[in-house]
Amino acid sequence: APGPAVEKTAERLARTALGLDRANSQAHAAPADVYLNRSQYELALAEDDQAIALNPNDAFSHAARGGVLVFAGNPEEAVKSFEIATRLNPTMDIVRQYPIGFAYYLVKRYDEAARIMELGVRENPTDYFNFACLAASYAQLGRMDDAARAASGTLHAWPFFHVQTFVSQFQ
């Protein structure tokens, strides 16, 4: 989680963006991210929903909504949001969509979770979130050697990783 100074700056900038143009869907993305980082999922969803209402074809807003839903404990709905985002923008940056792997994992679509997380690991090899989901997906698929390698990648990317701490982020 970001430090207090970063959070205060992000919150101030989010208020500024909304103050400049409440009718701009992207202006709602900033407060949604602030709320997500604070685990204020209902507020984050309200901002993402407002962004989508203003611009239903904004793939970014659908992906952001999916990310909130993953952490809020609604992976089925998250998958729907991510799939809309992918239809709207098939080349969207996987970094913005990394929670889709978690959504697929949580709805037991392990092959799809592994496929997405393999791409995530290739594109961002220092992100332990990608490795953790990949390790779990491989384990569910019975690919234990691959799971062990991904688990090793998790610890390499974040030596302080603990499973219980990690899973406590998800409702």
PDB file of C-alpha atoms in Angstrom:
ATOM      1  CA  ALA A   1       0.000   0.000   0.000  1.00  0.00           C
ATOM      2  CA  PRO A   2       1.248   3.495  -0.695  1.00  0.00           C
ATOM      3  CA  GLY A   3       2.451   5.674   2.167  1.00  0.00           C
ATOM      4  CA  PRO A   4       0.317   8.400   3.755  1.00  0.00           C
ATOM      5  CA  ALA A   5       1.940  11.227   1.766  1.00  0.00           C
ATOM      6  CA  VAL A   6       1.298   9.442  -1.536  1.00  0.00           C
ATOM      7  CA  GLU A   7      -2.300   8.704  -0.537  1.00  0.00           C
ATOM      8  CA  LYS A   8      -2.934  12.342   0.401  1.00  0.00           C
ATOM      9  CA  THR A   9      -1.482  13.516  -2.912  1.00  0.00           C
ATOM     10  CA  ALA A  10      -3.553  10.977  -4.842  1.00  0.00           C
ATOM     11  CA  GLU A  11      -6.690  12.027  -2.989  1.00  0.00           C
ATOM     12  CA  ARG A  12      -6.019  15.725  -3.662  1.00  0.00           C
ATOM     13  CA  LEU A  13      -5.401  15.047  -7.357  1.00  0.00           C
ATOM     14  CA  ALA A  14      -8.555  12.915  -7.552  1.00  0.00           C
ATOM     15  CA  ARG A  15     -10.629  15.766  -6.103  1.00  0.00           C
ATOM     16  CA  THR A  16      -8.992  18.165  -8.565  1.00  0.00           C
ATOM     17  CA  ALA A  17      -9.794  15.896 -11.533  1.00  0.00           C
ATOM     18  CA  LEU A  18     -13.441  15.634 -10.520  1.00  0.00           C
ATOM     19  CA  GLY A  19     -13.599  19.363  -9.875  1.00  0.00           C
ATOM     20  CA  LEU A  20     -12.356  20.070 -13.387  1.00  0.00           C
ATOM     21  CA  ASP A  21     -14.837  17.829 -15.195  1.00  0.00           C
ATOM     22  CA  ARG A  22     -17.302  15.533 -13.401  1.00  0.00           C
ATOM     23  CA  ALA A  23     -18.633  14.478 -16.801  1.00  0.00           C
ATOM     24  CA  ASN A  24     -15.273  12.993 -17.843  1.00  0.00           C
ATOM     25  CA  SER A  25     -15.175   9.259 -17.259  1.00  0.00           C
ATOM     26  CA  GLN A  26     -11.430   9.308 -16.635  1.00  0.00           C
ATOM     27  CA  ALA A  27     -11.880  11.890 -13.866  1.00  0.00           C
ATOM     28  CA  HIS A  28     -13.672   9.149 -11.891  1.00  0.00           C
ATOM     29  CA  ALA A  29     -10.748   6.731 -12.251  1.00  0.00           C
ATOM     30  CA  ALA A  30      -8.531   8.626  -9.808  1.00  0.00           C
ATOM     31  CA  PRO A  31     -10.886   8.544  -6.809  1.00  0.00           C
ATOM     32  CA  ALA A  32     -11.789   4.934  -7.637  1.00  0.00           C
ATOM     33  CA  ASP A  33      -8.111   3.988  -7.320  1.00  0.00           C
ATOM     34  CA  VAL A  34      -7.799   5.913  -4.043  1.00  0.00           C
ATOM     35  CA  TYR A  35     -10.829   4.092  -2.642  1.00  0.00           C
ATOM     36  CA  LEU A  36      -9.520   0.727  -3.865  1.00  0.00           C
ATOM     37  CA  ASN A  37      -6.189   1.295  -2.103  1.00  0.00           C
ATOM     38  CA  ARG A  38      -8.145   2.012   1.092  1.00  0.00           C
ATOM     39  CA  SER A  39     -10.293  -1.123   0.660  1.00  0.00           C
ATOM     40  CA  GLN A  40     -13.371   1.111   0.331  1.00  0.00           C
ATOM     41  CA  TYR A  41     -14.832  -1.105  -2.358  1.00  0.00           C
ATOM     42  CA  GLU A  42     -18.366   0.301  -2.486  1.00  0.00           C
ATOM     43  CA  LEU A  43     -17.034   3.816  -3.047  1.00  0.00           C
ATOM     44  CA  ALA A  44     -14.566   2.573  -5.664  1.00  0.00           C
ATOM     45  CA  LEU A  45     -17.338   0.703  -7.490  1.00  0.00           C
ATOM     46  CA  ALA A  46     -19.561   3.772  -7.423  1.00  0.00           C
ATOM     47  CA  GLU A  47     -16.832   5.808  -9.152  1.00  0.00           C
ATOM     48  CA  ASP A  48     -16.131   3.063 -11.699  1.00  0.00           C
ATOM     49  CA  ASP A  49     -19.856   2.667 -12.375  1.00  0.00           C
ATOM     50  CA  GLN A  50     -20.164   6.421 -12.887  1.00  0.00           C
ATOM     51  CA  ALA A  51     -17.232   6.332 -15.329  1.00  0.00           C
ATOM     52  CA  ILE A  52     -18.913   3.505 -17.271  1.00  0.00           C
ATOM     53  CA  ALA A  53     -22.241   5.363 -17.276  1.00  0.00           C
ATOM     54  CA  LEU A  54     -20.475   8.375 -18.787  1.00  0.00           C
ATOM     55  CA  ASN A  55     -18.576   6.291 -21.343  1.00  0.00           C
ATOM     56  CA  PRO A  56     -19.812   2.702 -21.743  1.00  0.00           C
ATOM     57  CA  ASN A  57     -17.091   1.999 -24.327  1.00  0.00           C
ATOM     58  CA  ASP A  58     -14.192   2.832 -22.006  1.00  0.00           C
ATOM     59  CA  ALA A  59     -12.285  -0.429 -21.620  1.00  0.00           C
ATOM     60  CA  PHE A  60     -10.110   1.057 -18.883  1.00  0.00           C
ATOM     61  CA  SER A  61     -13.134   1.721 -16.649  1.00  0.00           C
ATOM     62  CA  HIS A  62     -14.487  -1.795 -17.151  1.00  0.00           C
ATOM     63  CA  ALA A  63     -11.065  -3.252 -16.258  1.00  0.00           C
ATOM     64  CA  ALA A  64     -10.822  -0.995 -13.201  1.00  0.00           C
ATOM     65  CA  ARG A  65     -14.274  -2.148 -12.101  1.00  0.00           C
ATOM     66  CA  GLY A  66     -13.161  -5.755 -12.509  1.00  0.00           C
ATOM     67  CA  GLY A  67     -10.132  -5.093 -10.323  1.00  0.00           C
ATOM     68  CA  VAL A  68     -12.279  -3.702  -7.530  1.00  0.00           C
ATOM     69  CA  LEU A  69     -14.680  -6.629  -7.770  1.00  0.00           C
ATOM     70  CA  VAL A  70     -11.836  -9.153  -7.424  1.00  0.00           C
ATOM     71  CA  PHE A  71     -10.729  -7.640  -4.126  1.00  0.00           C
ATOM     72  CA  ALA A  72     -14.334  -7.073  -3.008  1.00  0.00           C
ATOM     73  CA  GLY A  73     -15.093 -10.788  -3.245  1.00  0.00           C
ATOM     74  CA  ASN A  74     -17.192 -10.881  -6.403  1.00  0.00           C
ATOM     75  CA  PRO A  75     -15.004 -12.726  -8.919  1.00  0.00           C
ATOM     76  CA  GLU A  76     -17.909 -13.803 -11.162  1.00  0.00           C
ATOM     77  CA  GLU A  77     -18.880 -10.191 -11.793  1.00  0.00           C
ATOM     78  CA  ALA A  78     -15.195  -9.261 -12.105  1.00  0.00           C
ATOM     79  CA  VAL A  79     -14.760 -11.769 -14.934  1.00  0.00           C
ATOM     80  CA  LYS A  80     -17.702 -10.170 -16.765  1.00  0.00           C
ATOM     81  CA  SER A  81     -16.144  -6.701 -16.415  1.00  0.00           C
ATOM     82  CA  PHE A  82     -12.744  -7.920 -17.616  1.00  0.00           C
ATOM     83  CA  GLU A  83     -14.262  -9.722 -20.579  1.00  0.00           C
ATOM     84  CA  ILE A  84     -16.119  -6.540 -21.586  1.00  0.00           C
ATOM     85  CA  ALA A  85     -12.854  -4.595 -21.279  1.00  0.00           C
ATOM     86  CA  THR A  86     -11.060  -7.152 -23.454  1.00  0.00           C
ATOM     87  CA  ARG A  87     -13.787  -7.030 -26.108  1.00  0.00           C
ATOM     88  CA  LEU A  88     -13.604  -3.238 -26.164  1.00  0.00           C
ATOM     89  CA  ASN A  89      -9.794  -3.184 -26.287  1.00  0.00           C
ATOM     90  CA  PRO A  90      -8.149  -6.524 -27.100  1.00  0.00           C
ATOM     91  CA  THR A  91      -4.688  -4.965 -26.852  1.00  0.00           C
ATOM     92  CA  MET A  92      -5.161  -3.382 -23.429  1.00  0.00           C
ATOM     93  CA  ASP A  93      -2.008  -3.422 -21.328  1.00  0.00           C
ATOM     94  CA  ILE A  94      -1.977  -6.580 -19.199  1.00  0.00           C
ATOM     95  CA  VAL A  95      -0.603  -4.581 -16.257  1.00  0.00           C
ATOM     96  CA  ARG A  96      -3.961  -2.854 -16.002  1.00  0.00           C
ATOM     97  CA  GLN A  97      -5.722  -6.187 -16.212  1.00  0.00           C
ATOM     98  CA  TYR A  98      -3.569  -8.357 -13.927  1.00  0.00           C
ATOM     99  CA  PRO A  99      -6.472  -8.961 -11.509  1.00  0.00           C
ATOM    100  CA  ILE A 100      -8.221 -10.894 -14.285  1.00  0.00           C
ATOM    101  CA  GLY A 101      -5.924 -13.804 -13.477  1.00  0.00           C
ATOM    102  CA  PHE A 102      -7.150 -13.728  -9.885  1.00  0.00           C
ATOM    103  CA  ALA A 103     -10.751 -13.516 -11.053  1.00  0.00           C
ATOM    104  CA  TYR A 104     -10.298 -16.575 -13.267  1.00  0.00           C
ATOM    105  CA  TYR A 105      -8.556 -18.396 -10.426  1.00  0.00           C
ATOM    106  CA  LEU A 106     -11.340 -17.590  -7.958  1.00  0.00           C
ATOM    107  CA  VAL A 107     -14.008 -18.908 -10.344  1.00  0.00           C
ATOM    108  CA  LYS A 108     -11.914 -22.060 -10.874  1.00  0.00           C
ATOM    109  CA  ARG A 109     -10.948 -21.284 -14.485  1.00  0.00           C
ATOM    110  CA  TYR A 110      -7.350 -22.269 -13.738  1.00  0.00           C
ATOM    111  CA  ASP A 111      -6.183 -22.718 -17.348  1.00  0.00           C
ATOM    112  CA  GLU A 112      -7.236 -19.162 -18.182  1.00  0.00           C
ATOM    113  CA  ALA A 113      -5.725 -17.825 -14.957  1.00  0.00           C
ATOM    114  CA  ALA A 114      -2.400 -19.499 -15.787  1.00  0.00           C
ATOM    115  CA  ARG A 115      -2.450 -18.205 -19.368  1.00  0.00           C
ATOM    116  CA  ILE A 116      -3.048 -14.611 -18.232  1.00  0.00           C
ATOM    117  CA  MET A 117      -0.491 -14.815 -15.430  1.00  0.00           C
ATOM    118  CA  GLU A 118       2.144 -16.304 -17.758  1.00  0.00           C
ATOM    119  CA  LEU A 119       1.738 -13.182 -19.863  1.00  0.00           C
ATOM    120  CA  GLY A 120       1.830 -11.020 -16.744  1.00  0.00           C
ATOM    121  CA  VAL A 121       5.066 -12.636 -15.564  1.00  0.00           C
ATOM    122  CA  ARG A 122       6.658 -12.113 -18.988  1.00  0.00           C
ATOM    123  CA  GLU A 123       5.583  -8.473 -19.158  1.00  0.00           C
ATOM    124  CA  ASN A 124       6.346  -7.637 -15.527  1.00  0.00           C
ATOM    125  CA  PRO A 125       8.802 -10.144 -14.018  1.00  0.00           C
ATOM    126  CA  THR A 126       9.172  -8.164 -10.783  1.00  0.00           C
ATOM    127  CA  ASP A 127       5.488  -8.304  -9.786  1.00  0.00           C
ATOM    128  CA  TYR A 128       5.005 -10.934  -7.112  1.00  0.00           C
ATOM    129  CA  PHE A 129       1.204 -10.779  -7.545  1.00  0.00           C
ATOM    130  CA  ASN A 130       1.577 -12.361 -10.980  1.00  0.00           C
ATOM    131  CA  PHE A 131       3.899 -15.078  -9.728  1.00  0.00           C
ATOM    132  CA  ALA A 132       1.662 -15.878  -6.734  1.00  0.00           C
ATOM    133  CA  CYS A 133      -1.424 -16.347  -8.874  1.00  0.00           C
ATOM    134  CA  LEU A 134       0.551 -18.338 -11.423  1.00  0.00           C
ATOM    135  CA  ALA A 135       1.906 -20.663  -8.709  1.00  0.00           C
ATOM    136  CA  ALA A 136      -1.588 -21.227  -7.309  1.00  0.00           C
ATOM    137  CA  SER A 137      -3.052 -21.820 -10.778  1.00  0.00           C
ATOM    138  CA  TYR A 138      -0.356 -24.332 -11.693  1.00  0.00           C
ATOM    139  CA  ALA A 139      -0.901 -26.149  -8.392  1.00  0.00           C
ATOM    140  CA  GLN A 140      -4.649 -26.401  -9.073  1.00  0.00           C
ATOM    141  CA  LEU A 141      -3.824 -27.829 -12.508  1.00  0.00           C
ATOM    142  CA  GLY A 142      -1.501 -30.422 -10.955  1.00  0.00           C
ATOM    143  CA  ARG A 143       1.582 -28.861 -12.582  1.00  0.00           C
ATOM    144  CA  MET A 144       3.651 -29.049  -9.415  1.00  0.00           C
ATOM    145  CA  ASP A 145       7.089 -28.431 -10.956  1.00  0.00           C
ATOM    146  CA  ASP A 146       5.770 -25.309 -12.676  1.00  0.00           C
ATOM    147  CA  ALA A 147       4.040 -24.274  -9.438  1.00  0.00           C
ATOM    148  CA  ALA A 148       7.314 -24.626  -7.523  1.00  0.00           C
ATOM    149  CA  ARG A 149       9.136 -22.472 -10.087  1.00  0.00           C
ATOM    150  CA  ALA A 150       6.425 -19.801  -9.924  1.00  0.00           C
ATOM    151  CA  ALA A 151       6.493 -19.916  -6.105  1.00  0.00           C
ATOM    152  CA  SER A 152      10.239 -19.383  -6.249  1.00  0.00           C
ATOM    153  CA  GLY A 153       9.623 -16.418  -8.572  1.00  0.00           C
ATOM    154  CA  THR A 154       7.179 -15.020  -6.004  1.00  0.00           C
ATOM    155  CA  LEU A 155       9.818 -15.105  -3.270  1.00  0.00           C
ATOM    156  CA  HIS A 156      12.461 -13.713  -5.592  1.00  0.00           C
ATOM    157  CA  ALA A 157      10.200 -10.772  -6.473  1.00  0.00           C
ATOM    158  CA  TRP A 158       9.076 -10.246  -2.849  1.00  0.00           C
ATOM    159  CA  PRO A 159      11.178 -12.088  -0.218  1.00  0.00           C
ATOM    160  CA  PHE A 160       8.701 -11.101   2.521  1.00  0.00           C
ATOM    161  CA  PHE A 161       5.764 -12.880   0.857  1.00  0.00           C
ATOM    162  CA  HIS A 162       3.450 -14.820   3.193  1.00  0.00           C
ATOM    163  CA  VAL A 163       0.421 -16.683   1.872  1.00  0.00           C
ATOM    164  CA  GLN A 164      -1.908 -15.703   4.729  1.00  0.00           C
ATOM    165  CA  THR A 165      -1.047 -12.013   4.433  1.00  0.00           C
ATOM    166  CA  PHE A 166      -1.486 -12.182   0.686  1.00  0.00           C
ATOM    167  CA  VAL A 167      -4.899 -13.872   0.681  1.00  0.00           C
ATOM    168  CA  SER A 168      -6.180 -11.566   3.434  1.00  0.00           C
ATOM    169  CA  GLN A 169      -6.333  -8.798   0.787  1.00  0.00           C
ATOM    170  CA  PHE A 170      -9.283 -10.503  -0.873  1.00  0.00           C
ATOM    171  CA  GLN A 171     -12.750 -10.525   0.694  1.00  0.00           C
TER     172      GLN A 171
END
